[in-house]
PDB file of C-alpha atoms in Angstrom:
ATOM      1  CA  ASN A   1     277.449 166.244 -70.825  1.00  0.00           C
ATOM      2  CA  GLU A   2     277.721 162.429 -71.861  1.00  0.00           C
ATOM      3  CA  VAL A   3     276.007 160.155 -74.800  1.00  0.00           C
ATOM      4  CA  ILE A   4     275.850 156.358 -74.708  1.00  0.00           C
ATOM      5  CA  ILE A   5     275.831 155.221 -77.926  1.00  0.00           C
ATOM      6  CA  ASN A   6     274.845 151.414 -78.431  1.00  0.00           C
ATOM      7  CA  LEU A   7     276.216 150.061 -82.134  1.00  0.00           C
ATOM      8  CA  GLU A   8     275.005 146.596 -81.258  1.00  0.00           C
ATOM      9  CA  ASP A   9     272.895 145.507 -84.498  1.00  0.00           C
ATOM     10  CA  ASN A  10     275.227 148.325 -86.077  1.00  0.00           C
ATOM     11  CA  THR A  11     272.452 149.392 -88.672  1.00  0.00           C
ATOM     12  CA  VAL A  12     271.050 152.482 -86.854  1.00  0.00           C
ATOM     13  CA  PRO A  13     272.849 153.583 -83.506  1.00  0.00           C
ATOM     14  CA  ASP A  14     271.179 154.038 -80.354  1.00  0.00           C
ATOM     15  CA  ALA A  15     271.823 157.590 -78.264  1.00  0.00           C
ATOM     16  CA  ARG A  16     271.428 157.970 -74.953  1.00  0.00           C
ATOM     17  CA  LEU A  17     271.588 160.905 -72.615  1.00  0.00           C
ATOM     18  CA  VAL A  18     272.715 160.160 -69.230  1.00  0.00           C
ATOM     19  CA  GLU A  19     274.603 163.562 -68.283  1.00  0.00           C
ATOM     20  CA  VAL A  20     273.872 166.915 -68.758  1.00  0.00           C
ATOM     21  CA  ASN A  21     276.170 169.746 -67.346  1.00  0.00           C
ATOM     22  CA  CYS A  22     273.869 171.945 -65.255  1.00  0.00           C
ATOM     23  CA  ARG A  23     275.808 172.529 -62.204  1.00  0.00           C
ATOM     24  CA  GLN A  24     274.651 175.191 -59.893  1.00  0.00           C
ATOM     25  CA  HIS A  25     277.921 176.263 -58.939  1.00  0.00           C
ATOM     26  CA  ASN A  26     276.909 176.577 -55.269  1.00  0.00           C
ATOM     27  CA  THR A  27     273.786 179.280 -56.576  1.00  0.00           C
ATOM     28  CA  ASP A  28     270.636 179.204 -58.885  1.00  0.00           C
ATOM     29  CA  PHE A  29     271.968 180.414 -62.388  1.00  0.00           C
ATOM     30  CA  CYS A  30     268.351 179.443 -63.556  1.00  0.00           C
ATOM     31  CA  PRO A  31     267.446 183.276 -62.948  1.00  0.00           C
ATOM     32  CA  LEU A  32     269.681 184.906 -64.824  1.00  0.00           C
ATOM     33  CA  THR A  33     270.308 182.860 -67.979  1.00  0.00           C
ATOM     34  CA  SER A  34     266.399 182.989 -68.220  1.00  0.00           C
ATOM     35  CA  SER A  35     266.551 186.504 -67.689  1.00  0.00           C
ATOM     36  CA  THR A  36     269.226 187.434 -70.323  1.00  0.00           C
ATOM     37  CA  VAL A  37     268.652 184.615 -72.510  1.00  0.00           C
ATOM     38  CA  GLY A  38     265.626 183.373 -72.486  1.00  0.00           C
ATOM     39  CA  TYR A  39     265.692 180.402 -71.109  1.00  0.00           C
ATOM     40  CA  ASN A  40     267.884 177.934 -69.324  1.00  0.00           C
ATOM     41  CA  ALA A  41     269.782 174.381 -69.710  1.00  0.00           C
ATOM     42  CA  LEU A  42     267.487 172.972 -67.157  1.00  0.00           C
ATOM     43  CA  ASP A  43     264.405 173.776 -69.540  1.00  0.00           C
ATOM     44  CA  MET A  44     266.818 173.102 -72.581  1.00  0.00           C
ATOM     45  CA  LEU A  45     266.881 169.609 -70.899  1.00  0.00           C
ATOM     46  CA  LEU A  46     263.493 168.936 -70.337  1.00  0.00           C
ATOM     47  CA  ALA A  47     262.558 170.087 -73.504  1.00  0.00           C
ATOM     48  CA  ALA A  48     264.537 167.677 -75.629  1.00  0.00           C
ATOM     49  CA  TYR A  49     263.507 164.701 -73.483  1.00  0.00           C
ATOM     50  CA  LEU A  50     259.650 165.753 -73.636  1.00  0.00           C
ATOM     51  CA  GLY A  51     259.183 167.010 -76.932  1.00  0.00           C
ATOM     52  CA  ASP A  52     256.386 168.854 -77.454  1.00  0.00           C
ATOM     53  CA  VAL A  53     254.532 166.221 -74.948  1.00  0.00           C
ATOM     54  CA  ASN A  54     251.477 168.104 -74.002  1.00  0.00           C
ATOM     55  CA  ASP A  55     250.649 166.981 -70.208  1.00  0.00           C
ATOM     56  CA  GLY A  56     247.479 168.917 -70.506  1.00  0.00           C
ATOM     57  CA  SER A  57     248.246 171.740 -67.675  1.00  0.00           C
ATOM     58  CA  GLU A  58     246.792 174.590 -68.706  1.00  0.00           C
ATOM     59  CA  ASP A  59     249.231 176.158 -65.599  1.00  0.00           C
ATOM     60  CA  THR A  60     252.204 174.891 -67.682  1.00  0.00           C
ATOM     61  CA  ALA A  61     251.307 175.513 -71.232  1.00  0.00           C
ATOM     62  CA  GLY A  62     253.068 179.031 -71.746  1.00  0.00           C
ATOM     63  CA  LEU A  63     256.140 177.298 -69.186  1.00  0.00           C
ATOM     64  CA  ARG A  64     257.352 174.715 -71.692  1.00  0.00           C
ATOM     65  CA  LEU A  65     260.098 174.833 -74.662  1.00  0.00           C
ATOM     66  CA  ASP A  66     259.424 173.914 -78.066  1.00  0.00           C
ATOM     67  CA  TRP A  67     262.840 172.200 -78.732  1.00  0.00           C
ATOM     68  CA  ASN A  68     262.510 172.965 -82.011  1.00  0.00           C
ATOM     69  CA  THR A  69     262.210 176.785 -81.776  1.00  0.00           C
ATOM     70  CA  LEU A  70     265.895 176.947 -79.884  1.00  0.00           C
ATOM     71  CA  PRO A  71     268.322 179.069 -81.814  1.00  0.00           C
ATOM     72  CA  VAL A  72     271.516 177.054 -82.919  1.00  0.00           C
ATOM     73  CA  TYR A  73     273.241 180.386 -80.995  1.00  0.00           C
ATOM     74  CA  PRO A  74     271.734 181.892 -77.473  1.00  0.00           C
ATOM     75  CA  THR A  75     271.647 186.113 -77.546  1.00  0.00           C
ATOM     76  CA  THR A  76     271.605 187.944 -74.974  1.00  0.00           C
ATOM     77  CA  GLN A  77     268.213 189.979 -75.823  1.00  0.00           C
ATOM     78  CA  GLY A  78     270.659 193.489 -74.781  1.00  0.00           C
ATOM     79  CA  ARG A  79     271.627 191.646 -70.974  1.00  0.00           C
ATOM     80  CA  PHE A  80     275.156 191.550 -69.198  1.00  0.00           C
ATOM     81  CA  ALA A  81     274.874 188.713 -66.497  1.00  0.00           C
ATOM     82  CA  ALA A  82     277.527 187.207 -64.524  1.00  0.00           C
ATOM     83  CA  ILE A  83     278.066 184.903 -61.411  1.00  0.00           C
ATOM     84  CA  ILE A  84     280.878 185.900 -59.832  1.00  0.00           C
ATOM     85  CA  HIS A  85     282.687 183.649 -57.221  1.00  0.00           C
ATOM     86  CA  LEU A  86     284.112 185.720 -54.202  1.00  0.00           C
ATOM     87  CA  VAL A  87     287.529 184.653 -53.512  1.00  0.00           C
ATOM     88  CA  CYS A  88     288.951 184.828 -49.756  1.00  0.00           C
ATOM     89  CA  HIS A  89     292.946 186.757 -50.498  1.00  0.00           C
ATOM     90  CA  ALA A  90     293.523 186.566 -46.605  1.00  0.00           C
ATOM     91  CA  ARG A  91     294.728 183.816 -44.451  1.00  0.00           C
ATOM     92  CA  GLY A  92     293.205 184.168 -40.275  1.00  0.00           C
ATOM     93  CA  ASN A  93     290.658 185.130 -38.298  1.00  0.00           C
ATOM     94  CA  VAL A  94     287.843 187.369 -39.995  1.00  0.00           C
ATOM     95  CA  VAL A  95     287.894 190.601 -38.260  1.00  0.00           C
ATOM     96  CA  ALA A  96     286.054 193.030 -40.775  1.00  0.00           C
ATOM     97  CA  ILE A  97     284.023 192.423 -44.248  1.00  0.00           C
ATOM     98  CA  HIS A  98     285.125 194.961 -46.351  1.00  0.00           C
ATOM     99  CA  GLY A  99     282.754 196.357 -48.945  1.00  0.00           C
ATOM    100  CA  ARG A 100     279.545 194.526 -48.163  1.00  0.00           C
ATOM    101  CA  GLU A 101     277.282 197.333 -47.870  1.00  0.00           C
ATOM    102  CA  GLU A 102     279.344 199.156 -51.187  1.00  0.00           C
ATOM    103  CA  LEU A 103     278.265 195.635 -52.361  1.00  0.00           C
ATOM    104  CA  ASP A 104     274.449 195.265 -51.364  1.00  0.00           C
ATOM    105  CA  GLY A 105     274.198 199.502 -53.086  1.00  0.00           C
ATOM    106  CA  MET A 106     275.733 198.162 -56.595  1.00  0.00           C
ATOM    107  CA  GLU A 107     272.963 198.297 -59.517  1.00  0.00           C
ATOM    108  CA  SER A 108     274.133 195.105 -61.097  1.00  0.00           C
ATOM    109  CA  VAL A 109     274.093 192.986 -58.112  1.00  0.00           C
ATOM    110  CA  LEU A 110     270.881 191.412 -57.874  1.00  0.00           C
ATOM    111  CA  ALA A 111     272.097 189.041 -54.904  1.00  0.00           C
ATOM    112  CA  MET A 112     274.719 187.750 -53.070  1.00  0.00           C
ATOM    113  CA  GLU A 113     275.986 185.588 -50.357  1.00  0.00           C
ATOM    114  CA  ILE A 114     278.749 185.464 -48.112  1.00  0.00           C
ATOM    115  CA  TYR A 115     279.173 181.764 -46.527  1.00  0.00           C
ATOM    116  CA  PRO A 116     278.574 181.128 -43.118  1.00  0.00           C
ATOM    117  CA  ALA A 117     282.588 180.181 -42.919  1.00  0.00           C
ATOM    118  CA  PHE A 118     283.843 183.224 -43.710  1.00  0.00           C
ATOM    119  CA  GLN A 119     282.143 185.549 -41.713  1.00  0.00           C
ATOM    120  CA  ILE A 120     283.720 187.718 -38.674  1.00  0.00           C
ATOM    121  CA  GLY A 121     284.960 185.268 -35.834  1.00  0.00           C
ATOM    122  CA  GLU A 122     285.657 182.449 -38.650  1.00  0.00           C
ATOM    123  CA  ASP A 123     289.554 181.013 -39.870  1.00  0.00           C
ATOM    124  CA  VAL A 124     289.319 181.565 -43.127  1.00  0.00           C
ATOM    125  CA  GLU A 125     292.062 180.278 -45.704  1.00  0.00           C
ATOM    126  CA  PRO A 126     292.573 181.730 -49.284  1.00  0.00           C
ATOM    127  CA  THR A 127     290.422 180.532 -51.586  1.00  0.00           C
ATOM    128  CA  VAL A 128     292.049 178.303 -54.029  1.00  0.00           C
ATOM    129  CA  ASP A 129     289.347 176.631 -56.142  1.00  0.00           C
ATOM    130  CA  ILE A 130     285.523 176.583 -56.397  1.00  0.00           C
ATOM    131  CA  ARG A 131     285.041 174.236 -53.028  1.00  0.00           C
ATOM    132  CA  THR A 132     286.812 177.331 -50.821  1.00  0.00           C
ATOM    133  CA  ASP A 133     285.378 180.770 -52.287  1.00  0.00           C
ATOM    134  CA  ALA A 134     283.963 182.436 -50.002  1.00  0.00           C
ATOM    135  CA  GLY A 135     280.163 183.005 -51.495  1.00  0.00           C
ATOM    136  CA  TRP A 136     278.814 183.875 -55.043  1.00  0.00           C
ATOM    137  CA  LEU A 137     277.387 186.877 -56.569  1.00  0.00           C
ATOM    138  CA  HIS A 138     274.164 187.630 -59.294  1.00  0.00           C
ATOM    139  CA  LEU A 139     275.216 190.063 -61.421  1.00  0.00           C
ATOM    140  CA  MET A 140     272.630 191.413 -64.376  1.00  0.00           C
ATOM    141  CA  ASN A 141     272.186 195.342 -65.734  1.00  0.00           C
ATOM    142  CA  ASP A 142     271.108 196.092 -69.727  1.00  0.00           C
ATOM    143  CA  ASP A 143     273.283 198.810 -69.107  1.00  0.00           C
ATOM    144  CA  GLN A 144     276.976 197.087 -70.612  1.00  0.00           C
ATOM    145  CA  ASP A 145     278.892 200.615 -68.505  1.00  0.00           C
ATOM    146  CA  THR A 146     277.382 200.180 -65.393  1.00  0.00           C
ATOM    147  CA  PHE A 147     277.765 196.358 -65.335  1.00  0.00           C
ATOM    148  CA  ASP A 148     281.178 196.724 -66.570  1.00  0.00           C
ATOM    149  CA  ALA A 149     282.143 198.830 -63.646  1.00  0.00           C
ATOM    150  CA  ASP A 150     280.555 197.108 -60.880  1.00  0.00           C
ATOM    151  CA  TYR A 151     282.086 194.134 -62.293  1.00  0.00           C
ATOM    152  CA  ALA A 152     285.465 195.987 -62.097  1.00  0.00           C
ATOM    153  CA  ARG A 153     285.032 197.555 -59.188  1.00  0.00           C
ATOM    154  CA  ILE A 154     283.928 194.368 -57.177  1.00  0.00           C
ATOM    155  CA  MET A 155     286.901 192.885 -58.927  1.00  0.00           C
ATOM    156  CA  GLU A 156     288.627 195.726 -56.978  1.00  0.00           C
ATOM    157  CA  LEU A 157     286.613 195.279 -53.273  1.00  0.00           C
ATOM    158  CA  MET A 158     287.436 191.410 -53.177  1.00  0.00           C
ATOM    159  CA  THR A 159     291.520 191.727 -52.831  1.00  0.00           C
ATOM    160  CA  THR A 160     290.650 193.429 -49.647  1.00  0.00           C
ATOM    161  CA  MET A 161     286.987 192.009 -48.172  1.00  0.00           C
ATOM    162  CA  PHE A 162     288.182 189.841 -44.976  1.00  0.00           C
ATOM    163  CA  GLU A 163     290.324 191.715 -42.975  1.00  0.00           C
ATOM    164  CA  VAL A 164     291.695 188.992 -40.497  1.00  0.00           C
ATOM    165  CA  GLU A 165     294.500 188.936 -37.465  1.00  0.00           C
ATOM    166  CA  SER A 166     296.673 186.119 -38.132  1.00  0.00           C
TER     167      SER A 166
END
């Protein structure tokens, strides 16, 4: 986040919010945060900017957040969630993608994408940062044991997910 403070008149500082860190990491995080916490950073930003401004629309009345009712520290409402960025450990031409069906069948996996550049027939390099990851998964579950087991299995699957020929 970035705030600029103007102290020109040396009496009352004039603060302006110019940036909020709401990067989406190549995927839409809002459904996860809204489901686990009850709101998300984008909705909070609008609440901070607009306060209790009523635009008169009945369609959005129940969707607006009241900044003054947000807790100081969020709680997860008994849900567990994560965005997992898929890591490619291989270098070469992809001949198979292992574990996709198992991932699709996991109770905690809500959505996933393996990027086109990591499909069969593509030449791949090992992931080194967020710009070179192979895709993403959204995980969410009310049961921590199931969530933890699915998360651990995904970490295992990633190490051999992409079979390549040199």
